[in-house]
Amino acid sequence: MATKKLTLEIPESLLEELHRFAELTGESVESLVLQSITRSVLHFREKKYDLDELLSQVTTDNLHGEIDSGEPVGREIF
């Protein structure tokens, strides 16, 4: 399997917190970061939206009018 390298820049204060947490859990900082990213990505991918629920959030206060995007620049039909 091919591997790739990723560099992640984070604030020093966050790195210090990660080191403390790593000491408490016996995990490496790298492992903790990868676990966190993996959980976030999976949560993002698993999120499902319900159209009726989304439409119920539309109100006269947050509804905008038509948007003029100018003249067609390609082969648009609308």
PDB file of C-alpha atoms in Angstrom:
ATOM      1  CA  MET A   1       0.000   0.000   0.000  1.00  0.00           C
ATOM      2  CA  ALA A   2       1.329   3.425  -0.926  1.00  0.00           C
ATOM      3  CA  THR A   3       1.687   5.910   1.898  1.00  0.00           C
ATOM      4  CA  LYS A   4       1.473   9.662   1.871  1.00  0.00           C
ATOM      5  CA  LYS A   5       2.789  12.215   4.310  1.00  0.00           C
ATOM      6  CA  LEU A   6       0.610  14.850   5.943  1.00  0.00           C
ATOM      7  CA  THR A   7       1.834  17.747   8.028  1.00  0.00           C
ATOM      8  CA  LEU A   8      -0.630  19.297  10.436  1.00  0.00           C
ATOM      9  CA  GLU A   9       0.038  22.637  12.084  1.00  0.00           C
ATOM     10  CA  ILE A  10      -1.813  23.211  15.348  1.00  0.00           C
ATOM     11  CA  PRO A  11      -1.474  25.786  18.120  1.00  0.00           C
ATOM     12  CA  GLU A  12       1.123  24.947  20.749  1.00  0.00           C
ATOM     13  CA  SER A  13      -1.537  25.022  23.478  1.00  0.00           C
ATOM     14  CA  LEU A  14      -3.510  22.295  21.690  1.00  0.00           C
ATOM     15  CA  LEU A  15      -0.384  20.193  21.263  1.00  0.00           C
ATOM     16  CA  GLU A  16       0.300  20.478  24.996  1.00  0.00           C
ATOM     17  CA  GLU A  17      -3.247  19.298  25.740  1.00  0.00           C
ATOM     18  CA  LEU A  18      -2.795  16.391  23.338  1.00  0.00           C
ATOM     19  CA  HIS A  19       0.440  15.388  25.075  1.00  0.00           C
ATOM     20  CA  ARG A  20      -1.323  15.439  28.461  1.00  0.00           C
ATOM     21  CA  PHE A  21      -4.197  13.369  27.135  1.00  0.00           C
ATOM     22  CA  ALA A  22      -1.778  10.955  25.474  1.00  0.00           C
ATOM     23  CA  GLU A  23      -0.024  10.423  28.802  1.00  0.00           C
ATOM     24  CA  LEU A  24      -3.342   9.713  30.524  1.00  0.00           C
ATOM     25  CA  THR A  25      -4.563   7.258  27.893  1.00  0.00           C
ATOM     26  CA  GLY A  26      -1.284   5.635  26.912  1.00  0.00           C
ATOM     27  CA  GLU A  27      -1.941   6.543  23.283  1.00  0.00           C
ATOM     28  CA  SER A  28       0.393   8.451  21.002  1.00  0.00           C
ATOM     29  CA  VAL A  29      -0.457  12.013  20.013  1.00  0.00           C
ATOM     30  CA  GLU A  30      -0.590  10.901  16.381  1.00  0.00           C
ATOM     31  CA  SER A  31      -3.045   8.131  17.228  1.00  0.00           C
ATOM     32  CA  LEU A  32      -5.295  10.529  19.137  1.00  0.00           C
ATOM     33  CA  VAL A  33      -5.325  12.994  16.246  1.00  0.00           C
ATOM     34  CA  LEU A  34      -6.113  10.259  13.706  1.00  0.00           C
ATOM     35  CA  GLN A  35      -8.916   8.883  15.888  1.00  0.00           C
ATOM     36  CA  SER A  36     -10.425  12.344  16.222  1.00  0.00           C
ATOM     37  CA  ILE A  37     -10.239  13.049  12.496  1.00  0.00           C
ATOM     38  CA  THR A  38     -11.689   9.637  11.649  1.00  0.00           C
ATOM     39  CA  ARG A  39     -14.632  10.132  14.016  1.00  0.00           C
ATOM     40  CA  SER A  40     -15.300  13.587  12.570  1.00  0.00           C
ATOM     41  CA  VAL A  41     -15.196  12.378   8.964  1.00  0.00           C
ATOM     42  CA  LEU A  42     -17.459   9.406   9.677  1.00  0.00           C
ATOM     43  CA  HIS A  43     -19.933  11.625  11.544  1.00  0.00           C
ATOM     44  CA  PHE A  44     -19.963  14.070   8.637  1.00  0.00           C
ATOM     45  CA  ARG A  45     -20.532  11.305   6.086  1.00  0.00           C
ATOM     46  CA  GLU A  46     -23.291   9.652   8.113  1.00  0.00           C
ATOM     47  CA  LYS A  47     -25.351  12.805   8.577  1.00  0.00           C
ATOM     48  CA  LYS A  48     -28.636  12.511   6.727  1.00  0.00           C
ATOM     49  CA  TYR A  49     -30.880  15.414   5.869  1.00  0.00           C
ATOM     50  CA  ASP A  50     -34.651  15.335   5.663  1.00  0.00           C
ATOM     51  CA  LEU A  51     -36.039  17.673   3.001  1.00  0.00           C
ATOM     52  CA  ASP A  52     -39.275  18.350   4.879  1.00  0.00           C
ATOM     53  CA  GLU A  53     -37.323  19.197   8.042  1.00  0.00           C
ATOM     54  CA  LEU A  54     -35.026  21.549   6.138  1.00  0.00           C
ATOM     55  CA  LEU A  55     -37.932  23.254   4.366  1.00  0.00           C
ATOM     56  CA  SER A  56     -39.730  23.732   7.680  1.00  0.00           C
ATOM     57  CA  GLN A  57     -36.854  25.987   8.723  1.00  0.00           C
ATOM     58  CA  VAL A  58     -37.506  28.419   5.854  1.00  0.00           C
ATOM     59  CA  THR A  59     -39.237  31.559   7.086  1.00  0.00           C
ATOM     60  CA  THR A  60     -40.068  34.945   5.585  1.00  0.00           C
ATOM     61  CA  ASP A  61     -37.095  36.326   7.551  1.00  0.00           C
ATOM     62  CA  ASN A  62     -34.505  34.019   5.977  1.00  0.00           C
ATOM     63  CA  LEU A  63     -36.039  33.630   2.512  1.00  0.00           C
ATOM     64  CA  HIS A  64     -34.210  35.565  -0.184  1.00  0.00           C
ATOM     65  CA  GLY A  65     -35.478  36.731  -3.538  1.00  0.00           C
ATOM     66  CA  GLU A  66     -34.214  35.878  -6.982  1.00  0.00           C
ATOM     67  CA  ILE A  67     -30.497  36.091  -7.645  1.00  0.00           C
ATOM     68  CA  ASP A  68     -29.336  37.532 -10.955  1.00  0.00           C
ATOM     69  CA  SER A  69     -26.286  35.624 -12.132  1.00  0.00           C
ATOM     70  CA  GLY A  70     -25.963  37.614 -15.345  1.00  0.00           C
ATOM     71  CA  GLU A  71     -26.151  36.512 -18.936  1.00  0.00           C
ATOM     72  CA  PRO A  72     -25.471  32.895 -19.945  1.00  0.00           C
ATOM     73  CA  VAL A  73     -21.792  32.225 -20.608  1.00  0.00           C
ATOM     74  CA  GLY A  74     -22.070  28.713 -21.984  1.00  0.00           C
ATOM     75  CA  ARG A  75     -24.920  26.606 -23.253  1.00  0.00           C
ATOM     76  CA  GLU A  76     -27.261  27.115 -20.300  1.00  0.00           C
ATOM     77  CA  ILE A  77     -30.932  26.866 -21.156  1.00  0.00           C
ATOM     78  CA  PHE A  78     -32.449  28.696 -18.190  1.00  0.00           C
TER      79      PHE A  78
END
